Short mmCIF file of C-alpha atoms in Angstrom, two decimals:
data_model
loop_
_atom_site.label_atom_id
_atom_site.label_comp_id
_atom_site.label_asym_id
_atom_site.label_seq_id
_atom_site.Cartn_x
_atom_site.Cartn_y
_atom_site.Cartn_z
CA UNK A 1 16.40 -4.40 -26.89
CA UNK A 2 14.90 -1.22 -24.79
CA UNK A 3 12.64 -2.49 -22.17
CA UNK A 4 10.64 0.40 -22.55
CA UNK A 5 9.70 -0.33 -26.33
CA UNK A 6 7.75 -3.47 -24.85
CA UNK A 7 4.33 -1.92 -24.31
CA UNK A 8 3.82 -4.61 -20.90
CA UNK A 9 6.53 -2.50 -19.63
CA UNK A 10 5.71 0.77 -20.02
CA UNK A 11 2.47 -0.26 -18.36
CA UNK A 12 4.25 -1.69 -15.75
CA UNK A 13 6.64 1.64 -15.23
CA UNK A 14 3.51 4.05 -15.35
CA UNK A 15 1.57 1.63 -12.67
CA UNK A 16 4.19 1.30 -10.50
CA UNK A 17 5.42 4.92 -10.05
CA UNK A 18 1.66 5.78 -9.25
CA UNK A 19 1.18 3.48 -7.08
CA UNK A 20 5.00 4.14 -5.21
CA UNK A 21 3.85 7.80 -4.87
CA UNK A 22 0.49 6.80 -3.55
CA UNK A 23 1.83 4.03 -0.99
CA UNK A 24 4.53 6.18 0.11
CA UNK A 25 2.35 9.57 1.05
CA UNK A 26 -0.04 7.20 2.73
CA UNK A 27 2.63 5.21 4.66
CA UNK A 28 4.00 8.08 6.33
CA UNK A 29 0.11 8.29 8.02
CA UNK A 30 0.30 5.19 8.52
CA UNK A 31 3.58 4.43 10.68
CA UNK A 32 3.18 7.56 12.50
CA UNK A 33 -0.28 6.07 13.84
CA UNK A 34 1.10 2.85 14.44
CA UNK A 35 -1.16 0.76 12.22
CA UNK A 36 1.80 -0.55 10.40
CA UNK A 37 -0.31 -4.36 9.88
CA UNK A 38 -3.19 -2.13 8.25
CA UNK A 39 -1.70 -3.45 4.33
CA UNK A 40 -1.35 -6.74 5.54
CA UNK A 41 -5.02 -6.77 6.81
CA UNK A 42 -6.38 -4.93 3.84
CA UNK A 43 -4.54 -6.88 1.32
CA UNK A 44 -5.81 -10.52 2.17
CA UNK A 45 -9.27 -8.78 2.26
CA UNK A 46 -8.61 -7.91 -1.87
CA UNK A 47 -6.99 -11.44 -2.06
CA UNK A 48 -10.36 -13.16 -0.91
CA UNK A 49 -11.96 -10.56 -3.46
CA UNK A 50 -9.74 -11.23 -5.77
CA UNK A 51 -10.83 -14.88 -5.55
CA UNK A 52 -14.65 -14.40 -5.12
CA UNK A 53 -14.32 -12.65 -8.37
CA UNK A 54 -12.62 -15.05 -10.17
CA UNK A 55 -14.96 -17.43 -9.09
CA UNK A 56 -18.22 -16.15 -10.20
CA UNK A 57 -16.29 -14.37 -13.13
CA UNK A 58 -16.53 -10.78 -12.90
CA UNK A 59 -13.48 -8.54 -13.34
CA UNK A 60 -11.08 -8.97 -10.05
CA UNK A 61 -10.54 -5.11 -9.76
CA UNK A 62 -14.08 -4.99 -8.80
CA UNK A 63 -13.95 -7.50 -6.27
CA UNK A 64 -10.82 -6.78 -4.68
CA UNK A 65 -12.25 -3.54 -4.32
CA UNK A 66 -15.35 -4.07 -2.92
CA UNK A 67 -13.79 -6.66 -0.57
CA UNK A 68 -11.03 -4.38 0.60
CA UNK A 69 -13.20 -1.18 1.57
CA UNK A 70 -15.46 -3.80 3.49
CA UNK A 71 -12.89 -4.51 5.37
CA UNK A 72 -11.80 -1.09 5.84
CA UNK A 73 -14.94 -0.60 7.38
CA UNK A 74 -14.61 -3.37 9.62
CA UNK A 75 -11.26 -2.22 10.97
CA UNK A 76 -12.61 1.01 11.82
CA UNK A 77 -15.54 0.01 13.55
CA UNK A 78 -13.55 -3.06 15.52
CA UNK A 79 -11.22 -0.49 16.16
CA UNK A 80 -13.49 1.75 17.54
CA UNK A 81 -14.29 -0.86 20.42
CA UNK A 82 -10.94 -1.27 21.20
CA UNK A 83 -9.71 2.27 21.67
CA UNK A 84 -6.73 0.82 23.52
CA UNK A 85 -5.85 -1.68 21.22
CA UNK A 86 -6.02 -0.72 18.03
CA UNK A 87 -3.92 -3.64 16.76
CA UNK A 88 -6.90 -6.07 17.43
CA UNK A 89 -8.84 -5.09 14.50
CA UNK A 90 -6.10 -4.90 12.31
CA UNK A 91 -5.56 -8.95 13.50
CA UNK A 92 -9.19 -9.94 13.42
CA UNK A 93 -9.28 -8.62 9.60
CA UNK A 94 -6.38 -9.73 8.88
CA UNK A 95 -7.25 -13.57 10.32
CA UNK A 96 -10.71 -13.06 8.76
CA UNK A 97 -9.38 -12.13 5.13
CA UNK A 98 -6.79 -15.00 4.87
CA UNK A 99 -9.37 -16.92 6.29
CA UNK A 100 -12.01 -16.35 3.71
CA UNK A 101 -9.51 -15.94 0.65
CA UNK A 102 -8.57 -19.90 1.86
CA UNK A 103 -12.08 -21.24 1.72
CA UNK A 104 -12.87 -19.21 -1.84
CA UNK A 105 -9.26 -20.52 -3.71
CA UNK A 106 -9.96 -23.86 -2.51
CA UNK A 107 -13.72 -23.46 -4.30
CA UNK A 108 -12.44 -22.43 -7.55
CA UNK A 109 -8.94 -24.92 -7.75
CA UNK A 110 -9.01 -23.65 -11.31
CA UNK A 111 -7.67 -20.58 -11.35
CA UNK A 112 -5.03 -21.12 -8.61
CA UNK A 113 -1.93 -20.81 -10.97
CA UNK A 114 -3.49 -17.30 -11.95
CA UNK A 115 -3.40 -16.25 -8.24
CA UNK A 116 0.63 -16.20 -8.33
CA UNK A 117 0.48 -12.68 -9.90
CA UNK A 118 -2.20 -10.96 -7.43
CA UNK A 119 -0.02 -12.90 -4.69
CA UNK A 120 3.81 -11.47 -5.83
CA UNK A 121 3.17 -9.42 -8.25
CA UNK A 122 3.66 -9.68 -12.43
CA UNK A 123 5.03 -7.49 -14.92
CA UNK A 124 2.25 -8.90 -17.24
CA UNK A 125 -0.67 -8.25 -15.31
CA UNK A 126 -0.96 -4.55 -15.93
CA UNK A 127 -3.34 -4.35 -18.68
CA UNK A 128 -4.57 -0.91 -20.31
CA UNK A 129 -7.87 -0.97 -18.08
CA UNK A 130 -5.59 -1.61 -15.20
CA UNK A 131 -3.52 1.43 -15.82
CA UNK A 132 -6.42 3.46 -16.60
CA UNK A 133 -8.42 2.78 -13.33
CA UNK A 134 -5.14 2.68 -11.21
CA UNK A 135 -4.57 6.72 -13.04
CA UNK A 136 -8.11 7.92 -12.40
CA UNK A 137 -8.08 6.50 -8.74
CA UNK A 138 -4.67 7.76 -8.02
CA UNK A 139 -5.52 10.93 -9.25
CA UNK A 140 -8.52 10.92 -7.07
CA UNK A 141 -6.70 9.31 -4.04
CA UNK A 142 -3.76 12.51 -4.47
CA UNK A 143 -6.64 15.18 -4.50
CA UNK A 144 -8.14 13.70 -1.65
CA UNK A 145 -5.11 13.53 0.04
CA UNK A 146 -4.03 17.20 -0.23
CA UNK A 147 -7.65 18.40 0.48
CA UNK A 148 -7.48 16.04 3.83
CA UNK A 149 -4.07 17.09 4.40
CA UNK A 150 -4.81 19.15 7.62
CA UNK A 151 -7.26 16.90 9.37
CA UNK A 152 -5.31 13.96 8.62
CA UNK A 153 -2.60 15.62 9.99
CA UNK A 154 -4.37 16.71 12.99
CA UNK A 155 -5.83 13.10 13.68
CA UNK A 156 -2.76 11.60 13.34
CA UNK A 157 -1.23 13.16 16.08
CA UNK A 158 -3.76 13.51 18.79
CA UNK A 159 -7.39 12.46 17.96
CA UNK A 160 -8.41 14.11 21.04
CA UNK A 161 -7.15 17.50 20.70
CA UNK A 162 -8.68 16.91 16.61
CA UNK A 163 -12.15 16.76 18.17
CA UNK A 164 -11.66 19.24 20.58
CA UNK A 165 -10.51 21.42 17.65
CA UNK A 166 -14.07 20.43 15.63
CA UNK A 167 -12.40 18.15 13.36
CA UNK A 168 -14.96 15.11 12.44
CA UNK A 169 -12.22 12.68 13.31
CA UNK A 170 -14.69 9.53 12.96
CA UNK A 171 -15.44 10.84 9.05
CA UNK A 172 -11.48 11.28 8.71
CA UNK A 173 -10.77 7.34 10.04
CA UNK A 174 -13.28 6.29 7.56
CA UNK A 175 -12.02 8.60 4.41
CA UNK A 176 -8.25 7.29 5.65
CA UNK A 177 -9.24 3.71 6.04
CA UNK A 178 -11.24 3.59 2.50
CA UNK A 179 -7.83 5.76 1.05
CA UNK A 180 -5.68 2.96 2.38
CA UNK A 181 -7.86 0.17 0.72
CA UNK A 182 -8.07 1.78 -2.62
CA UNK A 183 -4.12 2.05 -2.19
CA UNK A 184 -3.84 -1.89 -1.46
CA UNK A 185 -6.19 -2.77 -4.44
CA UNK A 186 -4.72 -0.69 -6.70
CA UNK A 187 -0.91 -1.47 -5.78
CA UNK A 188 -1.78 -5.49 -5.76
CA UNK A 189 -0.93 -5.60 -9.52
CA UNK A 190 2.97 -4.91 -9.33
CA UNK A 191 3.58 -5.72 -5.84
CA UNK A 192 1.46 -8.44 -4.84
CA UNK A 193 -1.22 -8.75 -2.11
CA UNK A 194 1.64 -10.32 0.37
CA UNK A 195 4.23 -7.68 -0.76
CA UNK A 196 2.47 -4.80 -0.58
CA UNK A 197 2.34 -3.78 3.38
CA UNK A 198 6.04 -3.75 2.73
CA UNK A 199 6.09 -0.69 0.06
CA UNK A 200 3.73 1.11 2.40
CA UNK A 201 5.91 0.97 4.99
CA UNK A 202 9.88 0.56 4.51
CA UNK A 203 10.37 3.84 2.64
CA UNK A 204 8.30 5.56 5.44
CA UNK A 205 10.18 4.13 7.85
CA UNK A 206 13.34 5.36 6.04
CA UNK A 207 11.95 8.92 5.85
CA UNK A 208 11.46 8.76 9.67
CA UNK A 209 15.02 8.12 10.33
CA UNK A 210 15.97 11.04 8.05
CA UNK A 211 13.39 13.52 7.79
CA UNK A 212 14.21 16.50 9.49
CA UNK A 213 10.48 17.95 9.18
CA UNK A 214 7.07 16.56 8.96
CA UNK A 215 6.65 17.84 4.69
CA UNK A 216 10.23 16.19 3.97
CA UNK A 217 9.28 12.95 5.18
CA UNK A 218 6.95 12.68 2.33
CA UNK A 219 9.35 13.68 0.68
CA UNK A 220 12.46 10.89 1.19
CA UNK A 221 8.93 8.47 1.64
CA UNK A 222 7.98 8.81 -1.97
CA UNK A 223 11.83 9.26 -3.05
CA UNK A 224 12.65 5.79 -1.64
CA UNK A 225 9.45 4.50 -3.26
CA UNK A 226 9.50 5.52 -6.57
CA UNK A 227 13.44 5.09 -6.57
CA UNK A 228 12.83 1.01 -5.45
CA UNK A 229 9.86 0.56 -7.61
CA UNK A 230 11.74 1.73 -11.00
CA UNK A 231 14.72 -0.27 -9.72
CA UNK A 232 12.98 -3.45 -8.61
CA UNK A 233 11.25 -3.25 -12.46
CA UNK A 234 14.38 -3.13 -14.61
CA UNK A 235 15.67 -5.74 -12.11
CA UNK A 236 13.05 -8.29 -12.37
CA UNK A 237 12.93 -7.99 -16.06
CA UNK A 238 16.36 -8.52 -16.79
CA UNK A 239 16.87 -11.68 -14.85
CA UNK A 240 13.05 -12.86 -14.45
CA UNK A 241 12.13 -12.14 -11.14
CA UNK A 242 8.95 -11.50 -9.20
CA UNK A 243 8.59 -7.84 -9.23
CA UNK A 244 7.18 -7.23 -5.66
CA UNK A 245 10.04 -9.24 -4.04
CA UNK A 246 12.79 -7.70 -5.69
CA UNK A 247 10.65 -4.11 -5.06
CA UNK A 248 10.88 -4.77 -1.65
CA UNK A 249 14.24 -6.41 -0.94
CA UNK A 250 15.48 -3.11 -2.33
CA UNK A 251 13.26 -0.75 -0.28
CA UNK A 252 14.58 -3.29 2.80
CA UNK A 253 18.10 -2.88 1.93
CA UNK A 254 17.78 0.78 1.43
CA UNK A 255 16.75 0.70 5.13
CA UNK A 256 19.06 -1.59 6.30
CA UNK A 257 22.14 0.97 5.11
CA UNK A 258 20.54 3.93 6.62
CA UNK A 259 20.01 2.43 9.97
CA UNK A 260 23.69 1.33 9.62
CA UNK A 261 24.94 4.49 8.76
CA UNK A 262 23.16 6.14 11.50
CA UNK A 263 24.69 3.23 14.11
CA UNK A 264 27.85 3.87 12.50
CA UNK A 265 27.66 7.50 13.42
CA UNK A 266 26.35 7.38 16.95
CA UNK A 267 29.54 5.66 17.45
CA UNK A 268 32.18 7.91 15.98
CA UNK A 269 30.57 10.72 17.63
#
């Protein structure tokens, strides 16, 4: 039978290619500032949210959310202490979230077995709210993106030369850092909370290595994405896997051959 006549599925398909293009375009920011940890420390932020919702029984969208543009906050303004070390707050978040999302699954032993899908992902989990909250927030997120295009650009690069040029670079971290969190919550669903720093940034590392401009490396970024995310579906549903693993063991293998291929030609030449 056609995968696609299950309507789980087609959920799953529409979810996941938003959320590949989404991850993608903001990974490319992302590794070219060198906040690489930034999924990792936002997701176990919407992991605790996920469980303080759970726990006092509203819907876990909300909470991972709310708890995930908290911490976005908190990274920014840690970060903005450390000027030098920008990997601190990313670590102190990151610590802090796992910490909290501990003490909060450990309160509500109940629902533990339903943490499995926010952790790796399910092809199940999309529902028809899910999809319709992950469409109107990735439409908003892609608006955003290409209205912020230029000062994003411009703080990515040099933050310096951004203010010298009148760009509001402290508004820009913020609008980035809440961008990114809305990216993690949303992308939580197919990939996972511990999966998800992954699809952010393997196929933007890939575009690095083969972009030949700044535009094409969104390009090959969202390519890579959307290509592993469609792949790692029809995988996982034909021989039962967990969809974020198998998502990102292809985006990681992907990598693995183009860094080969590019060894393999230093040599010969």
């Amino acid at each position: 039978m056609d995968m696609l006549s299950f309507d789980f599925m087609q959920r799953a398909f529409a979810a996941g290619i938003i959320i590949a293009l989404l991850a993608s375009i903001m990974g490319v920011f992302i590794v070219l500032r060198r906040m690489s940890m930034i999924g990792d420390s936002l997701s176990h932020a919407a992991l605790a949210g996920v469980a303080g919702a759970m726990l006092i029984g509203i819907n876990t969208s909300y909470g991972a959310l709310a708890f995930s543009c908290i911490a976005a906050f908190l990274i920014e303004a840690i970060r903005s202490s450390f000027n030098k070390y920008a990997e601190v707050a990313l670590a102190v978040v990151l610590s802090g979230g796992m910490g909290l999302a501990a003490v909060l699954i450990s309160l509500g032993k109940s629902f533990n077995t339903d943490l499995m899908s926010y952790l790796f992902g399910s092809l199940v989990a999309v529902s028809s709210q899910d999809l319709i909250i992950i469409s109107i927030l990735g439409s908003f997120l892609m608006f955003s993106m290409v209205l912020l295009y230029k000062e994003l650009f411009a703080v990515t690069f040099d933050e310096e030369t951004a203010k010298l040029a009148g760009i509001p670079v402290k508004a820009v971290n913020i609008c980035f850092m809440l961008m990114t969190a809305v990216v993690v919550t949303l992308s939580i669903r197919i990939v996972g909370a511990l999966l998800i720093s992954a699809l952010i940034v393997i196929p933007a590392a890939v575009s690095v290595q083969l972009a030949g401009s700044f535009k094409s490396t969104f390009f090959i970024s969202a390519v890579v994405a959307v290509f592993s995310v469609i792949s790692g579906l029809y995988i996982s549903f034909l021989f039962d896997l967990a969809p974020g693993g198998t998502i990102v063991l292809i985006a990681a293998a992907i990598l693995m051959i183009v860094l080969l291929v590019k060894k393999l030609k230093g040599a010969l030449n």
